Every structure is written in structure tokens, then in C-alpha cells.
Amino acid sequence: MTARYTDAPSSVEEYLAALPERQRAALERLRETIKTAAPQATEGISYQMPAFKYRGALVAYAAFKDHCSFFPMSSKLIEMHKDELKGFETAKGTIRFQVDKPLPPALVRKIVKERIAQNEGRKAR
């Protein structure tokens, strides 16, 4: 079941609280992994889903009816890590995963750090 809102969630906590237990637990673990990799990032709601910003959009995540998604905001990074992402469904800007088969935390940390570098490089130009 996906969280349903009459209004957009006003905080990450509100978004997560509306989810079924298993999805909430999976996304809370993902959230902590992202925070560890990007302690300087700010957290909030963007496009009605939890997102992190650091010198622009960094990453986001969300729960859907049949899966959860991690949005690295970079199709290039998804392509770069295609071998490590075997077994996960990917699209141009999305990595989908099941609550019982989460993304490896080491891979999430690596992608987040690479996004930080991308954003820093873009802002430096």
C-alpha cells in the first residue's frame, strides 16, 4: 500500500509515518545511510517525497504500491553502477527495490558521495 495524502506531506517524518511498517522501516534505513554519506545535506520534501539537497538536488526516495525507489538524480550514475545494480529494476533516474531486498548500504553511500562530487563540480564551473 502506498501512502495517500489529501495534502502533500509537510515533513519527512509525516511522509514516513503514513507508510506501512515494512516500507517505513526500509526507507528509514535508506534515509540513515544517506545521512551518513552526506551529513552536510539538508533534508525535506520535494515533489511529495523525501529528498536531500546539497548544492542543488542530491537524492530522493519514495514508497510505491509494489516497490520502493531511490532516485540518484543522475542517469549517468545508474549507468556507471549497472553491474552492481543487477537484480534491481532501473530506469533513467530510478532504482527500484523491494523491502525484503534493499539496496546495499555501501552502494548507496558510494552513489551519494558521487552525487555530492557531481554537484560540487557543477557549482564550481
JSON list of C-alpha atoms in Angstrom, two decimals:
[
{"chain": "A", "resi": 1, "resn": "MET", "atom": "CA", "xyz": [0.00, 0.00, 0.00]},
{"chain": "A", "resi": 2, "resn": "THR", "atom": "CA", "xyz": [1.29, 3.45, -0.85]},
{"chain": "A", "resi": 3, "resn": "ALA", "atom": "CA", "xyz": [0.90, 6.43, 1.43]},
{"chain": "A", "resi": 4, "resn": "ARG", "atom": "CA", "xyz": [-2.04, 8.57, 0.38]},
{"chain": "A", "resi": 5, "resn": "TYR", "atom": "CA", "xyz": [-2.24, 12.24, 1.17]},
{"chain": "A", "resi": 6, "resn": "THR", "atom": "CA", "xyz": [-5.08, 14.68, 0.87]},
{"chain": "A", "resi": 7, "resn": "ASP", "atom": "CA", "xyz": [-2.35, 17.31, 1.05]},
{"chain": "A", "resi": 8, "resn": "ALA", "atom": "CA", "xyz": [1.34, 16.89, 0.39]},
{"chain": "A", "resi": 9, "resn": "PRO", "atom": "CA", "xyz": [3.32, 15.75, 3.44]},
{"chain": "A", "resi": 10, "resn": "SER", "atom": "CA", "xyz": [4.93, 18.68, 5.22]},
{"chain": "A", "resi": 11, "resn": "SER", "atom": "CA", "xyz": [7.89, 16.72, 6.60]},
{"chain": "A", "resi": 12, "resn": "VAL", "atom": "CA", "xyz": [9.87, 13.55, 6.07]},
{"chain": "A", "resi": 13, "resn": "GLU", "atom": "CA", "xyz": [8.56, 12.25, 9.38]},
{"chain": "A", "resi": 14, "resn": "GLU", "atom": "CA", "xyz": [4.97, 12.78, 8.22]},
{"chain": "A", "resi": 15, "resn": "TYR", "atom": "CA", "xyz": [5.71, 11.01, 4.92]},
{"chain": "A", "resi": 16, "resn": "LEU", "atom": "CA", "xyz": [7.28, 8.02, 6.67]},
{"chain": "A", "resi": 17, "resn": "ALA", "atom": "CA", "xyz": [4.57, 7.81, 9.35]},
{"chain": "A", "resi": 18, "resn": "ALA", "atom": "CA", "xyz": [1.92, 7.33, 6.65]},
{"chain": "A", "resi": 19, "resn": "LEU", "atom": "CA", "xyz": [3.62, 4.22, 5.25]},
{"chain": "A", "resi": 20, "resn": "PRO", "atom": "CA", "xyz": [3.02, 0.58, 6.13]},
{"chain": "A", "resi": 21, "resn": "GLU", "atom": "CA", "xyz": [5.56, -0.72, 8.68]},
{"chain": "A", "resi": 22, "resn": "ARG", "atom": "CA", "xyz": [7.79, -2.69, 6.28]},
{"chain": "A", "resi": 23, "resn": "GLN", "atom": "CA", "xyz": [8.12, 0.15, 3.78]},
{"chain": "A", "resi": 24, "resn": "ARG", "atom": "CA", "xyz": [8.71, 2.66, 6.57]},
{"chain": "A", "resi": 25, "resn": "ALA", "atom": "CA", "xyz": [11.47, 0.51, 8.06]},
{"chain": "A", "resi": 26, "resn": "ALA", "atom": "CA", "xyz": [13.17, 0.03, 4.68]},
{"chain": "A", "resi": 27, "resn": "LEU", "atom": "CA", "xyz": [13.07, 3.74, 3.89]},
{"chain": "A", "resi": 28, "resn": "GLU", "atom": "CA", "xyz": [14.25, 4.72, 7.37]},
{"chain": "A", "resi": 29, "resn": "ARG", "atom": "CA", "xyz": [17.32, 2.50, 6.86]},
{"chain": "A", "resi": 30, "resn": "LEU", "atom": "CA", "xyz": [17.92, 4.09, 3.46]},
{"chain": "A", "resi": 31, "resn": "ARG", "atom": "CA", "xyz": [17.49, 7.56, 4.99]},
{"chain": "A", "resi": 32, "resn": "GLU", "atom": "CA", "xyz": [20.11, 6.85, 7.66]},
{"chain": "A", "resi": 33, "resn": "THR", "atom": "CA", "xyz": [22.55, 5.54, 5.05]},
{"chain": "A", "resi": 34, "resn": "ILE", "atom": "CA", "xyz": [22.12, 8.72, 3.01]},
{"chain": "A", "resi": 35, "resn": "LYS", "atom": "CA", "xyz": [22.57, 10.91, 6.10]},
{"chain": "A", "resi": 36, "resn": "THR", "atom": "CA", "xyz": [25.80, 9.09, 6.95]},
{"chain": "A", "resi": 37, "resn": "ALA", "atom": "CA", "xyz": [27.16, 9.63, 3.43]},
{"chain": "A", "resi": 38, "resn": "ALA", "atom": "CA", "xyz": [26.03, 13.26, 3.21]},
{"chain": "A", "resi": 39, "resn": "PRO", "atom": "CA", "xyz": [25.98, 14.81, 6.69]},
{"chain": "A", "resi": 40, "resn": "GLN", "atom": "CA", "xyz": [26.16, 18.29, 5.14]},
{"chain": "A", "resi": 41, "resn": "ALA", "atom": "CA", "xyz": [22.95, 17.76, 3.10]},
{"chain": "A", "resi": 42, "resn": "THR", "atom": "CA", "xyz": [19.61, 19.22, 4.10]},
{"chain": "A", "resi": 43, "resn": "GLU", "atom": "CA", "xyz": [16.52, 17.08, 4.16]},
{"chain": "A", "resi": 44, "resn": "GLY", "atom": "CA", "xyz": [12.98, 17.91, 3.17]},
{"chain": "A", "resi": 45, "resn": "ILE", "atom": "CA", "xyz": [10.05, 17.12, 0.91]},
{"chain": "A", "resi": 46, "resn": "SER", "atom": "CA", "xyz": [10.34, 17.66, -2.83]},
{"chain": "A", "resi": 47, "resn": "TYR", "atom": "CA", "xyz": [7.69, 16.53, -5.32]},
{"chain": "A", "resi": 48, "resn": "GLN", "atom": "CA", "xyz": [5.81, 14.97, -2.36]},
{"chain": "A", "resi": 49, "resn": "MET", "atom": "CA", "xyz": [8.69, 12.65, -1.44]},
{"chain": "A", "resi": 50, "resn": "PRO", "atom": "CA", "xyz": [11.68, 12.76, 0.91]},
{"chain": "A", "resi": 51, "resn": "ALA", "atom": "CA", "xyz": [14.73, 14.36, -0.67]},
{"chain": "A", "resi": 52, "resn": "PHE", "atom": "CA", "xyz": [18.18, 15.58, 0.23]},
{"chain": "A", "resi": 53, "resn": "LYS", "atom": "CA", "xyz": [19.76, 18.74, -1.13]},
{"chain": "A", "resi": 54, "resn": "TYR", "atom": "CA", "xyz": [23.38, 19.76, -1.25]},
{"chain": "A", "resi": 55, "resn": "ARG", "atom": "CA", "xyz": [24.33, 22.44, -3.74]},
{"chain": "A", "resi": 56, "resn": "GLY", "atom": "CA", "xyz": [21.15, 21.50, -5.58]},
{"chain": "A", "resi": 57, "resn": "ALA", "atom": "CA", "xyz": [19.10, 18.31, -5.67]},
{"chain": "A", "resi": 58, "resn": "LEU", "atom": "CA", "xyz": [21.12, 15.39, -4.32]},
{"chain": "A", "resi": 59, "resn": "VAL", "atom": "CA", "xyz": [18.97, 12.25, -3.99]},
{"chain": "A", "resi": 60, "resn": "ALA", "atom": "CA", "xyz": [15.40, 11.27, -3.11]},
{"chain": "A", "resi": 61, "resn": "TYR", "atom": "CA", "xyz": [13.44, 8.15, -2.21]},
{"chain": "A", "resi": 62, "resn": "ALA", "atom": "CA", "xyz": [9.83, 7.05, -2.07]},
{"chain": "A", "resi": 63, "resn": "ALA", "atom": "CA", "xyz": [7.43, 4.18, -1.49]},
{"chain": "A", "resi": 64, "resn": "PHE", "atom": "CA", "xyz": [5.01, 2.93, -4.10]},
{"chain": "A", "resi": 65, "resn": "LYS", "atom": "CA", "xyz": [2.39, 0.20, -4.15]},
{"chain": "A", "resi": 66, "resn": "ASP", "atom": "CA", "xyz": [4.70, -2.64, -5.23]},
{"chain": "A", "resi": 67, "resn": "HIS", "atom": "CA", "xyz": [8.20, -1.30, -4.56]},
{"chain": "A", "resi": 68, "resn": "CYS", "atom": "CA", "xyz": [10.37, 1.44, -3.11]},
{"chain": "A", "resi": 69, "resn": "SER", "atom": "CA", "xyz": [12.57, 3.70, -5.20]},
{"chain": "A", "resi": 70, "resn": "PHE", "atom": "CA", "xyz": [15.87, 5.50, -4.77]},
{"chain": "A", "resi": 71, "resn": "PHE", "atom": "CA", "xyz": [16.36, 8.47, -7.08]},
{"chain": "A", "resi": 72, "resn": "PRO", "atom": "CA", "xyz": [20.04, 9.36, -7.55]},
{"chain": "A", "resi": 73, "resn": "MET", "atom": "CA", "xyz": [19.08, 12.30, -9.79]},
{"chain": "A", "resi": 74, "resn": "SER", "atom": "CA", "xyz": [21.66, 11.11, -12.31]},
{"chain": "A", "resi": 75, "resn": "SER", "atom": "CA", "xyz": [21.11, 8.60, -15.09]},
{"chain": "A", "resi": 76, "resn": "LYS", "atom": "CA", "xyz": [24.89, 8.62, -15.55]},
{"chain": "A", "resi": 77, "resn": "LEU", "atom": "CA", "xyz": [25.41, 7.14, -12.08]},
{"chain": "A", "resi": 78, "resn": "ILE", "atom": "CA", "xyz": [22.82, 4.44, -12.69]},
{"chain": "A", "resi": 79, "resn": "GLU", "atom": "CA", "xyz": [24.64, 3.52, -15.89]},
{"chain": "A", "resi": 80, "resn": "MET", "atom": "CA", "xyz": [28.04, 3.61, -14.13]},
{"chain": "A", "resi": 81, "resn": "HIS", "atom": "CA", "xyz": [26.82, 1.15, -11.50]},
{"chain": "A", "resi": 82, "resn": "LYS", "atom": "CA", "xyz": [24.75, -1.12, -13.75]},
{"chain": "A", "resi": 83, "resn": "ASP", "atom": "CA", "xyz": [26.80, -4.20, -12.82]},
{"chain": "A", "resi": 84, "resn": "GLU", "atom": "CA", "xyz": [26.36, -3.54, -9.09]},
{"chain": "A", "resi": 85, "resn": "LEU", "atom": "CA", "xyz": [22.64, -2.94, -9.69]},
{"chain": "A", "resi": 86, "resn": "LYS", "atom": "CA", "xyz": [21.98, -6.31, -11.33]},
{"chain": "A", "resi": 87, "resn": "GLY", "atom": "CA", "xyz": [18.95, -7.77, -9.63]},
{"chain": "A", "resi": 88, "resn": "PHE", "atom": "CA", "xyz": [17.34, -4.35, -9.21]},
{"chain": "A", "resi": 89, "resn": "GLU", "atom": "CA", "xyz": [15.00, -2.75, -11.69]},
{"chain": "A", "resi": 90, "resn": "THR", "atom": "CA", "xyz": [16.36, 0.52, -13.03]},
{"chain": "A", "resi": 91, "resn": "ALA", "atom": "CA", "xyz": [15.07, 3.26, -15.28]},
{"chain": "A", "resi": 92, "resn": "LYS", "atom": "CA", "xyz": [16.56, 6.55, -16.45]},
{"chain": "A", "resi": 93, "resn": "GLY", "atom": "CA", "xyz": [16.52, 8.15, -12.99]},
{"chain": "A", "resi": 94, "resn": "THR", "atom": "CA", "xyz": [15.24, 5.43, -10.67]},
{"chain": "A", "resi": 95, "resn": "ILE", "atom": "CA", "xyz": [16.49, 2.36, -8.86]},
{"chain": "A", "resi": 96, "resn": "ARG", "atom": "CA", "xyz": [13.59, 0.22, -7.64]},
{"chain": "A", "resi": 97, "resn": "PHE", "atom": "CA", "xyz": [13.91, -2.24, -4.79]},
{"chain": "A", "resi": 98, "resn": "GLN", "atom": "CA", "xyz": [11.74, -4.44, -2.60]},
{"chain": "A", "resi": 99, "resn": "VAL", "atom": "CA", "xyz": [11.57, -4.06, 1.17]},
{"chain": "A", "resi": 100, "resn": "ASP", "atom": "CA", "xyz": [12.93, -7.59, 1.58]},
{"chain": "A", "resi": 101, "resn": "LYS", "atom": "CA", "xyz": [15.79, -6.89, -0.87]},
{"chain": "A", "resi": 102, "resn": "PRO", "atom": "CA", "xyz": [17.10, -3.42, -0.04]},
{"chain": "A", "resi": 103, "resn": "LEU", "atom": "CA", "xyz": [19.91, -1.66, -1.84]},
{"chain": "A", "resi": 104, "resn": "PRO", "atom": "CA", "xyz": [23.33, -2.46, -0.36]},
{"chain": "A", "resi": 105, "resn": "PRO", "atom": "CA", "xyz": [24.26, 0.38, 2.03]},
{"chain": "A", "resi": 106, "resn": "ALA", "atom": "CA", "xyz": [27.83, 0.53, 0.66]},
{"chain": "A", "resi": 107, "resn": "LEU", "atom": "CA", "xyz": [26.47, 1.12, -2.84]},
{"chain": "A", "resi": 108, "resn": "VAL", "atom": "CA", "xyz": [24.06, 3.80, -1.62]},
{"chain": "A", "resi": 109, "resn": "ARG", "atom": "CA", "xyz": [26.93, 5.58, 0.18]},
{"chain": "A", "resi": 110, "resn": "LYS", "atom": "CA", "xyz": [29.06, 5.40, -2.96]},
{"chain": "A", "resi": 111, "resn": "ILE", "atom": "CA", "xyz": [26.30, 6.82, -5.17]},
{"chain": "A", "resi": 112, "resn": "VAL", "atom": "CA", "xyz": [25.54, 9.62, -2.68]},
{"chain": "A", "resi": 113, "resn": "LYS", "atom": "CA", "xyz": [29.21, 10.60, -2.49]},
{"chain": "A", "resi": 114, "resn": "GLU", "atom": "CA", "xyz": [29.41, 10.60, -6.29]},
{"chain": "A", "resi": 115, "resn": "ARG", "atom": "CA", "xyz": [26.32, 12.84, -6.43]},
{"chain": "A", "resi": 116, "resn": "ILE", "atom": "CA", "xyz": [27.99, 15.23, -3.99]},
{"chain": "A", "resi": 117, "resn": "ALA", "atom": "CA", "xyz": [31.03, 15.35, -6.28]},
{"chain": "A", "resi": 118, "resn": "GLN", "atom": "CA", "xyz": [28.78, 15.96, -9.31]},
{"chain": "A", "resi": 119, "resn": "ASN", "atom": "CA", "xyz": [27.02, 18.84, -7.56]},
{"chain": "A", "resi": 120, "resn": "GLU", "atom": "CA", "xyz": [30.27, 20.34, -6.33]},
{"chain": "A", "resi": 121, "resn": "GLY", "atom": "CA", "xyz": [31.73, 20.10, -9.84]},
{"chain": "A", "resi": 122, "resn": "ARG", "atom": "CA", "xyz": [28.69, 21.70, -11.41]},
{"chain": "A", "resi": 123, "resn": "LYS", "atom": "CA", "xyz": [28.67, 24.59, -8.94]},
{"chain": "A", "resi": 124, "resn": "ALA", "atom": "CA", "xyz": [32.42, 25.15, -9.31]},
{"chain": "A", "resi": 125, "resn": "ARG", "atom": "CA", "xyz": [32.14, 25.81, -13.05]}
]
